[in-house]
Amino acid sequence: MNRPNSGFVDHFALWASLGASLYLMPFGALLVPELSIGQAVVAALLAALLASLLVAAIVALAARTNRSTLDLLSEPLGDRGRLPLAALLVLRHTLFATFALVLIADAASLLGVRSLGVDLRPFWVLFFAAAALGASLALRRWPLLRRVGLGLIILLAIAISASAYMEFEIPSYLKRPAAGGWPEFWQAVSVMLVFPLLWLPVAADHARGSLDRRGASLGALLGLSLMATWFGALGIVYLPATDSGDIPGFLVGMQLGLGAMIFLLVLQLDEVFVNARSFEFVVSDLNHQVNRLTLAIPMLVAIPAAIFLHVGDLEGYLLFVGALFVPAFGVVLAFSLRPIDQPLAFPLVAWLGGFILYQWISPSDIGWWQDAVNWLTEQLGIAFPLSDEIGWLGAVIPSFLFAFAVQLIACATLTRSAGRSLTPAAG
């Protein structure tokens, strides 16, 4: 199966397109008015840089080793973990494709009601699914089309920024002081890290085979950090100014009518393609035959779900699965520094410990899951969530650092033990 073989420009276009997501904007809106606009933008910038550095590290590792996401995740766990990890990746890619289609359908449905006076949700779902599949097949065959798409995205971002500045008295709005409360600064950084780190499980798939390793990692770093900061800042400034905390309300507030459908299409199609392509890579890595229609499988699953479900129905599950992969890549990066044969227990403790820490600090917004974790912490007599007790604490960074540190300590300990066992006895 064809693998990407691109350098700086193509990786910059890919990661800039992924960073320019409508879904990032509501995260930015969560930061104000508790933080000032300046503090919120700095938090968004720092989060974008941290997320981009992690993504660029995975891109560089995949380009250097020619390994896919499944390969990198499987190495610390051994062959026994390969099939469960593949199932988890398939779930993640399908869920993300479903969420992307539901997000588009929610916004298009509201726009249709406002513009046409009728709810055409099933039509919009089928329309965008067909458009996404067509674009995915085109991008698979002609990846240079992504550069054209990036140009359109930048033009749209400029137009939104200009509109926000001219229509909503942004200069005076920027002077508003911080109100205080949740989130504090480091919690805001953690909030803004959530979305860009959802892309960690696709980074290696789209970097494997790149000849220009430095260009690939630099393109990922600059592209994602630039656009994630830009769209995060738009969420901070624009959504509160329009009194809208969600994407459908934001698009209606722009008063573009059905023209907003083009806006949706341009910004979201690359996300669908990237997930469908990574789904294809997982199937290929399991030694199954794939063809162009393999790209269609996540979208075919997404169509019925998108007709009946809404963003709120899926968001908690998307972030729950995303929280699983944050410590997983902490394990991957630590293992890449000191690879060694190890018992399965070591990487599992690092990974699951990081995930538990994440959920203890900030549990995913799923009712039954929060009830279960709340019951468990009550039985143990510990505070839950931990962020209520430690006001500045976010979940993403501690989760990653915990998994990274535990795995690195385990590798170092095993390396020293192996060295001692090879040292001949004195005398």
mmCIF file of N, CA, C and O in Angstrom, residues 104-166:
data_model
loop_
_atom_site.group_PDB
_atom_site.id
_atom_site.type_symbol
_atom_site.label_atom_id
_atom_site.label_comp_id
_atom_site.label_asym_id
_atom_site.label_seq_id
_atom_site.Cartn_x
_atom_site.Cartn_y
_atom_site.Cartn_z
ATOM 1 N N ILE A 104 -20.641 18.437 11.545
ATOM 2 C CA ILE A 104 -21.082 19.103 10.323
ATOM 3 C C ILE A 104 -22.605 19.055 10.219
ATOM 4 O O ILE A 104 -23.256 20.040 9.877
ATOM 5 N N ALA A 105 -23.200 17.896 10.529
ATOM 6 C CA ALA A 105 -24.644 17.738 10.403
ATOM 7 C C ALA A 105 -25.389 18.650 11.363
ATOM 8 O O ALA A 105 -26.432 19.229 11.004
ATOM 9 N N ASP A 106 -24.893 18.790 12.599
ATOM 10 C CA ASP A 106 -25.534 19.680 13.564
ATOM 11 C C ASP A 106 -25.570 21.115 13.037
ATOM 12 O O ASP A 106 -26.608 21.790 13.098
ATOM 13 N N ALA A 107 -24.414 21.585 12.566
ATOM 14 C CA ALA A 107 -24.330 22.957 12.079
ATOM 15 C C ALA A 107 -25.171 23.140 10.814
ATOM 16 O O ALA A 107 -25.909 24.126 10.679
ATOM 17 N N ALA A 108 -25.083 22.202 9.879
ATOM 18 C CA ALA A 108 -25.824 22.313 8.625
ATOM 19 C C ALA A 108 -27.329 22.253 8.871
ATOM 20 O O ALA A 108 -28.109 22.953 8.209
ATOM 21 N N SER A 109 -27.751 21.418 9.814
ATOM 22 C CA SER A 109 -29.171 21.305 10.129
ATOM 23 C C SER A 109 -29.727 22.631 10.636
ATOM 24 O O SER A 109 -30.799 23.088 10.209
ATOM 25 N N LEU A 110 -28.994 23.270 11.565
ATOM 26 C CA LEU A 110 -29.447 24.560 12.090
ATOM 27 C C LEU A 110 -29.434 25.625 11.006
ATOM 28 O O LEU A 110 -30.373 26.432 10.901
ATOM 29 N N LEU A 111 -28.403 25.626 10.185
ATOM 30 C CA LEU A 111 -28.342 26.600 9.097
ATOM 31 C C LEU A 111 -29.476 26.388 8.102
ATOM 32 O O LEU A 111 -30.053 27.347 7.588
ATOM 33 N N GLY A 112 -29.802 25.112 7.841
ATOM 34 C CA GLY A 112 -30.899 24.818 6.930
ATOM 35 C C GLY A 112 -32.229 25.316 7.465
ATOM 36 O O GLY A 112 -33.060 25.860 6.719
ATOM 37 N N VAL A 113 -32.437 25.138 8.760
ATOM 38 C CA VAL A 113 -33.681 25.626 9.373
ATOM 39 C C VAL A 113 -33.764 27.144 9.259
ATOM 40 O O VAL A 113 -34.820 27.713 8.917
ATOM 41 N N ARG A 114 -32.628 27.834 9.546
ATOM 42 C CA ARG A 114 -32.634 29.296 9.500
ATOM 43 C C ARG A 114 -32.779 29.822 8.071
ATOM 44 O O ARG A 114 -33.424 30.852 7.847
ATOM 45 N N SER A 115 -32.174 29.138 7.090
ATOM 46 C CA SER A 115 -32.163 29.645 5.721
ATOM 47 C C SER A 115 -33.359 29.165 4.894
ATOM 48 O O SER A 115 -33.881 29.913 4.065
ATOM 49 N N LEU A 116 -33.775 27.908 5.113
ATOM 50 C CA LEU A 116 -34.825 27.312 4.295
ATOM 51 C C LEU A 116 -36.123 27.061 5.055
ATOM 52 O O LEU A 116 -37.143 26.755 4.456
ATOM 53 N N GLY A 117 -36.050 27.138 6.373
ATOM 54 C CA GLY A 117 -37.241 26.898 7.170
ATOM 55 C C GLY A 117 -37.604 25.445 7.334
ATOM 56 O O GLY A 117 -38.716 25.122 7.759
ATOM 57 N N VAL A 118 -36.680 24.551 7.024
ATOM 58 C CA VAL A 118 -36.965 23.115 7.136
ATOM 59 C C VAL A 118 -35.697 22.387 7.573
ATOM 60 O O VAL A 118 -34.592 22.764 7.184
ATOM 61 N N ASP A 119 -35.870 21.358 8.406
ATOM 62 C CA ASP A 119 -34.740 20.569 8.891
ATOM 63 C C ASP A 119 -34.464 19.435 7.909
ATOM 64 O O ASP A 119 -35.275 18.514 7.761
ATOM 65 N N LEU A 120 -33.330 19.511 7.233
ATOM 66 C CA LEU A 120 -32.959 18.510 6.226
ATOM 67 C C LEU A 120 -31.768 17.679 6.701
ATOM 68 O O LEU A 120 -30.901 17.338 5.909
ATOM 69 N N ARG A 121 -31.733 17.343 7.992
ATOM 70 C CA ARG A 121 -30.567 16.668 8.543
ATOM 71 C C ARG A 121 -30.171 15.410 7.760
ATOM 72 O O ARG A 121 -28.981 15.247 7.428
ATOM 73 N N PRO A 122 -31.085 14.469 7.461
ATOM 74 C CA PRO A 122 -30.650 13.282 6.707
ATOM 75 C C PRO A 122 -29.995 13.639 5.370
ATOM 76 O O PRO A 122 -29.010 13.012 4.971
ATOM 77 N N PHE A 123 -30.531 14.664 4.703
ATOM 78 C CA PHE A 123 -29.931 15.080 3.433
ATOM 79 C C PHE A 123 -28.520 15.599 3.646
ATOM 80 O O PHE A 123 -27.594 15.250 2.910
ATOM 81 N N TRP A 124 -28.344 16.465 4.672
ATOM 82 C CA TRP A 124 -27.026 17.032 4.909
ATOM 83 C C TRP A 124 -26.012 15.951 5.296
ATOM 84 O O TRP A 124 -24.850 16.011 4.895
ATOM 85 N N VAL A 125 -26.450 14.974 6.075
ATOM 86 C CA VAL A 125 -25.555 13.881 6.446
ATOM 87 C C VAL A 125 -25.077 13.147 5.203
ATOM 88 O O VAL A 125 -23.874 12.894 5.022
ATOM 89 N N LEU A 126 -26.008 12.785 4.326
ATOM 90 C CA LEU A 126 -25.633 12.060 3.108
ATOM 91 C C LEU A 126 -24.791 12.932 2.183
ATOM 92 O O LEU A 126 -23.820 12.452 1.578
ATOM 93 N N PHE A 127 -25.134 14.212 2.095
ATOM 94 C CA PHE A 127 -24.384 15.121 1.228
ATOM 95 C C PHE A 127 -22.937 15.255 1.684
ATOM 96 O O PHE A 127 -21.996 15.103 0.901
ATOM 97 N N PHE A 128 -22.754 15.531 2.981
ATOM 98 C CA PHE A 128 -21.394 15.712 3.487
ATOM 99 C C PHE A 128 -20.620 14.400 3.517
ATOM 100 O O PHE A 128 -19.402 14.394 3.344
ATOM 101 N N ALA A 129 -21.295 13.288 3.761
ATOM 102 C CA ALA A 129 -20.613 11.992 3.731
ATOM 103 C C ALA A 129 -20.090 11.703 2.327
ATOM 104 O O ALA A 129 -18.952 11.250 2.153
ATOM 105 N N ALA A 130 -20.936 11.956 1.322
ATOM 106 C CA ALA A 130 -20.504 11.740 -0.068
ATOM 107 C C ALA A 130 -19.365 12.687 -0.437
ATOM 108 O O ALA A 130 -18.385 12.284 -1.077
ATOM 109 N N ALA A 131 -19.464 13.958 0.003
ATOM 110 C CA ALA A 131 -18.400 14.923 -0.285
ATOM 111 C C ALA A 131 -17.099 14.523 0.400
ATOM 112 O O ALA A 131 -16.011 14.624 -0.181
ATOM 113 N N ALA A 132 -17.211 14.063 1.648
ATOM 114 C CA ALA A 132 -16.015 13.658 2.393
ATOM 115 C C ALA A 132 -15.354 12.446 1.752
ATOM 116 O O ALA A 132 -14.126 12.372 1.647
ATOM 117 N N LEU A 133 -16.170 11.483 1.335
ATOM 118 C CA LEU A 133 -15.612 10.299 0.685
ATOM 119 C C LEU A 133 -14.951 10.667 -0.643
ATOM 120 O O LEU A 133 -13.839 10.206 -0.950
ATOM 121 N N GLY A 134 -15.611 11.520 -1.429
ATOM 122 C CA GLY A 134 -15.021 11.948 -2.693
ATOM 123 C C GLY A 134 -13.714 12.690 -2.485
ATOM 124 O O GLY A 134 -12.724 12.457 -3.193
ATOM 125 N N ALA A 135 -13.692 13.579 -1.492
ATOM 126 C CA ALA A 135 -12.466 14.324 -1.205
ATOM 127 C C ALA A 135 -11.365 13.397 -0.701
ATOM 128 O O ALA A 135 -10.187 13.579 -1.039
ATOM 129 N N SER A 136 -11.735 12.404 0.102
ATOM 130 C CA SER A 136 -10.732 11.461 0.618
ATOM 131 C C SER A 136 -10.095 10.671 -0.514
ATOM 132 O O SER A 136 -8.875 10.472 -0.545
ATOM 133 N N LEU A 137 -10.906 10.217 -1.449
ATOM 134 C CA LEU A 137 -10.369 9.481 -2.594
ATOM 135 C C LEU A 137 -9.480 10.385 -3.453
ATOM 136 O O LEU A 137 -8.436 9.951 -3.947
ATOM 137 N N ALA A 138 -9.886 11.649 -3.606
ATOM 138 C CA ALA A 138 -9.079 12.587 -4.396
ATOM 139 C C ALA A 138 -7.757 12.894 -3.700
ATOM 140 O O ALA A 138 -6.696 12.912 -4.342
ATOM 141 N N LEU A 139 -7.804 13.131 -2.382
ATOM 142 C CA LEU A 139 -6.569 13.422 -1.644
ATOM 143 C C LEU A 139 -5.650 12.211 -1.599
ATOM 144 O O LEU A 139 -4.423 12.347 -1.572
ATOM 145 N N ARG A 140 -6.247 11.025 -1.587
ATOM 146 C CA ARG A 140 -5.432 9.806 -1.587
ATOM 147 C C ARG A 140 -4.650 9.694 -2.884
ATOM 148 O O ARG A 140 -3.491 9.286 -2.897
ATOM 149 N N ARG A 141 -5.288 10.103 -3.985
ATOM 150 C CA ARG A 141 -4.646 9.979 -5.290
ATOM 151 C C ARG A 141 -3.794 11.190 -5.636
ATOM 152 O O ARG A 141 -2.726 11.060 -6.246
ATOM 153 N N TRP A 142 -4.263 12.371 -5.234
ATOM 154 C CA TRP A 142 -3.530 13.614 -5.544
ATOM 155 C C TRP A 142 -3.311 14.395 -4.257
ATOM 156 O O TRP A 142 -4.012 15.377 -3.966
ATOM 157 N N PRO A 143 -2.333 14.006 -3.446
ATOM 158 C CA PRO A 143 -2.129 14.675 -2.150
ATOM 159 C C PRO A 143 -1.786 16.151 -2.268
ATOM 160 O O PRO A 143 -1.960 16.901 -1.307
ATOM 161 N N LEU A 144 -1.328 16.598 -3.454
ATOM 162 C CA LEU A 144 -1.006 18.015 -3.610
ATOM 163 C C LEU A 144 -2.242 18.898 -3.501
ATOM 164 O O LEU A 144 -2.127 20.113 -3.270
ATOM 165 N N LEU A 145 -3.443 18.298 -3.634
ATOM 166 C CA LEU A 145 -4.668 19.082 -3.474
ATOM 167 C C LEU A 145 -4.773 19.680 -2.078
ATOM 168 O O LEU A 145 -5.469 20.679 -1.877
ATOM 169 N N ARG A 146 -4.082 19.058 -1.104
ATOM 170 C CA ARG A 146 -4.151 19.581 0.252
ATOM 171 C C ARG A 146 -3.577 20.996 0.329
ATOM 172 O O ARG A 146 -4.027 21.815 1.143
ATOM 173 N N ARG A 147 -2.603 21.299 -0.503
ATOM 174 C CA ARG A 147 -2.023 22.647 -0.489
ATOM 175 C C ARG A 147 -3.062 23.676 -0.929
ATOM 176 O O ARG A 147 -3.122 24.783 -0.387
ATOM 177 N N VAL A 148 -3.880 23.296 -1.911
ATOM 178 C CA VAL A 148 -4.955 24.193 -2.348
ATOM 179 C C VAL A 148 -5.951 24.397 -1.216
ATOM 180 O O VAL A 148 -6.400 25.517 -0.944
ATOM 181 N N GLY A 149 -6.295 23.295 -0.541
ATOM 182 C CA GLY A 149 -7.228 23.391 0.582
ATOM 183 C C GLY A 149 -6.694 24.274 1.690
ATOM 184 O O GLY A 149 -7.447 25.046 2.302
ATOM 185 N N LEU A 150 -5.382 24.190 1.958
ATOM 186 C CA LEU A 150 -4.799 25.023 3.001
ATOM 187 C C LEU A 150 -4.911 26.495 2.635
ATOM 188 O O LEU A 150 -5.199 27.342 3.493
ATOM 189 N N GLY A 151 -4.717 26.820 1.367
ATOM 190 C CA GLY A 151 -4.868 28.210 0.935
ATOM 191 C C GLY A 151 -6.269 28.718 1.207
ATOM 192 O O GLY A 151 -6.453 29.847 1.687
ATOM 193 N N LEU A 152 -7.273 27.896 0.925
ATOM 194 C CA LEU A 152 -8.660 28.289 1.197
ATOM 195 C C LEU A 152 -8.897 28.461 2.698
ATOM 196 O O LEU A 152 -9.587 29.384 3.132
ATOM 197 N N ILE A 153 -8.314 27.561 3.499
ATOM 198 C CA ILE A 153 -8.485 27.648 4.949
ATOM 199 C C ILE A 153 -7.887 28.944 5.493
ATOM 200 O O ILE A 153 -8.484 29.622 6.337
ATOM 201 N N ILE A 154 -6.716 29.304 5.016
ATOM 202 C CA ILE A 154 -6.076 30.540 5.483
ATOM 203 C C ILE A 154 -6.914 31.755 5.102
ATOM 204 O O ILE A 154 -7.087 32.696 5.895
ATOM 205 N N LEU A 155 -7.468 31.751 3.876
ATOM 206 C CA LEU A 155 -8.341 32.854 3.466
ATOM 207 C C LEU A 155 -9.561 32.948 4.373
ATOM 208 O O LEU A 155 -9.985 34.043 4.762
ATOM 209 N N LEU A 156 -10.152 31.800 4.723
ATOM 210 C CA LEU A 156 -11.309 31.792 5.617
ATOM 211 C C LEU A 156 -10.926 32.301 7.006
ATOM 212 O O LEU A 156 -11.684 33.050 7.631
ATOM 213 N N ALA A 157 -9.767 31.877 7.494
ATOM 214 C CA ALA A 157 -9.328 32.331 8.814
ATOM 215 C C ALA A 157 -9.114 33.842 8.827
ATOM 216 O O ALA A 157 -9.459 34.530 9.805
ATOM 217 N N ILE A 158 -8.553 34.378 7.758
ATOM 218 C CA ILE A 158 -8.362 35.828 7.658
ATOM 219 C C ILE A 158 -9.712 36.531 7.645
ATOM 220 O O ILE A 158 -9.911 37.564 8.316
ATOM 221 N N ALA A 159 -10.675 35.975 6.891
ATOM 222 C CA ALA A 159 -11.992 36.590 6.802
ATOM 223 C C ALA A 159 -12.693 36.595 8.163
ATOM 224 O O ALA A 159 -13.309 37.599 8.560
ATOM 225 N N ILE A 160 -12.603 35.470 8.899
ATOM 226 C CA ILE A 160 -13.225 35.400 10.224
ATOM 227 C C ILE A 160 -12.569 36.401 11.163
ATOM 228 O O ILE A 160 -13.235 37.121 11.922
ATOM 229 N N SER A 161 -11.241 36.464 11.131
ATOM 230 C CA SER A 161 -10.520 37.369 12.015
ATOM 231 C C SER A 161 -10.893 38.822 11.731
ATOM 232 O O SER A 161 -11.120 39.615 12.657
ATOM 233 N N ALA A 162 -10.962 39.180 10.454
ATOM 234 C CA ALA A 162 -11.321 40.546 10.080
ATOM 235 C C ALA A 162 -12.745 40.870 10.520
ATOM 236 O O ALA A 162 -13.031 41.966 11.022
ATOM 237 N N SER A 163 -13.649 39.904 10.342
ATOM 238 C CA SER A 163 -15.040 40.102 10.754
ATOM 239 C C SER A 163 -15.140 40.319 12.255
ATOM 240 O O SER A 163 -15.850 41.213 12.731
ATOM 241 N N ALA A 164 -14.415 39.504 13.026
ATOM 242 C CA ALA A 164 -14.444 39.633 14.482
ATOM 243 C C ALA A 164 -13.914 41.004 14.908
ATOM 244 O O ALA A 164 -14.466 41.636 15.815
ATOM 245 N N TYR A 165 -12.890 41.470 14.248
ATOM 246 C CA TYR A 165 -12.272 42.746 14.623
ATOM 247 C C TYR A 165 -13.186 43.924 14.303
ATOM 248 O O TYR A 165 -13.322 44.859 15.102
ATOM 249 N N MET A 166 -13.821 43.887 13.142
ATOM 250 C CA MET A 166 -14.596 45.037 12.690
ATOM 251 C C MET A 166 -16.001 45.083 13.271
ATOM 252 O O MET A 166 -16.548 46.157 13.518
#
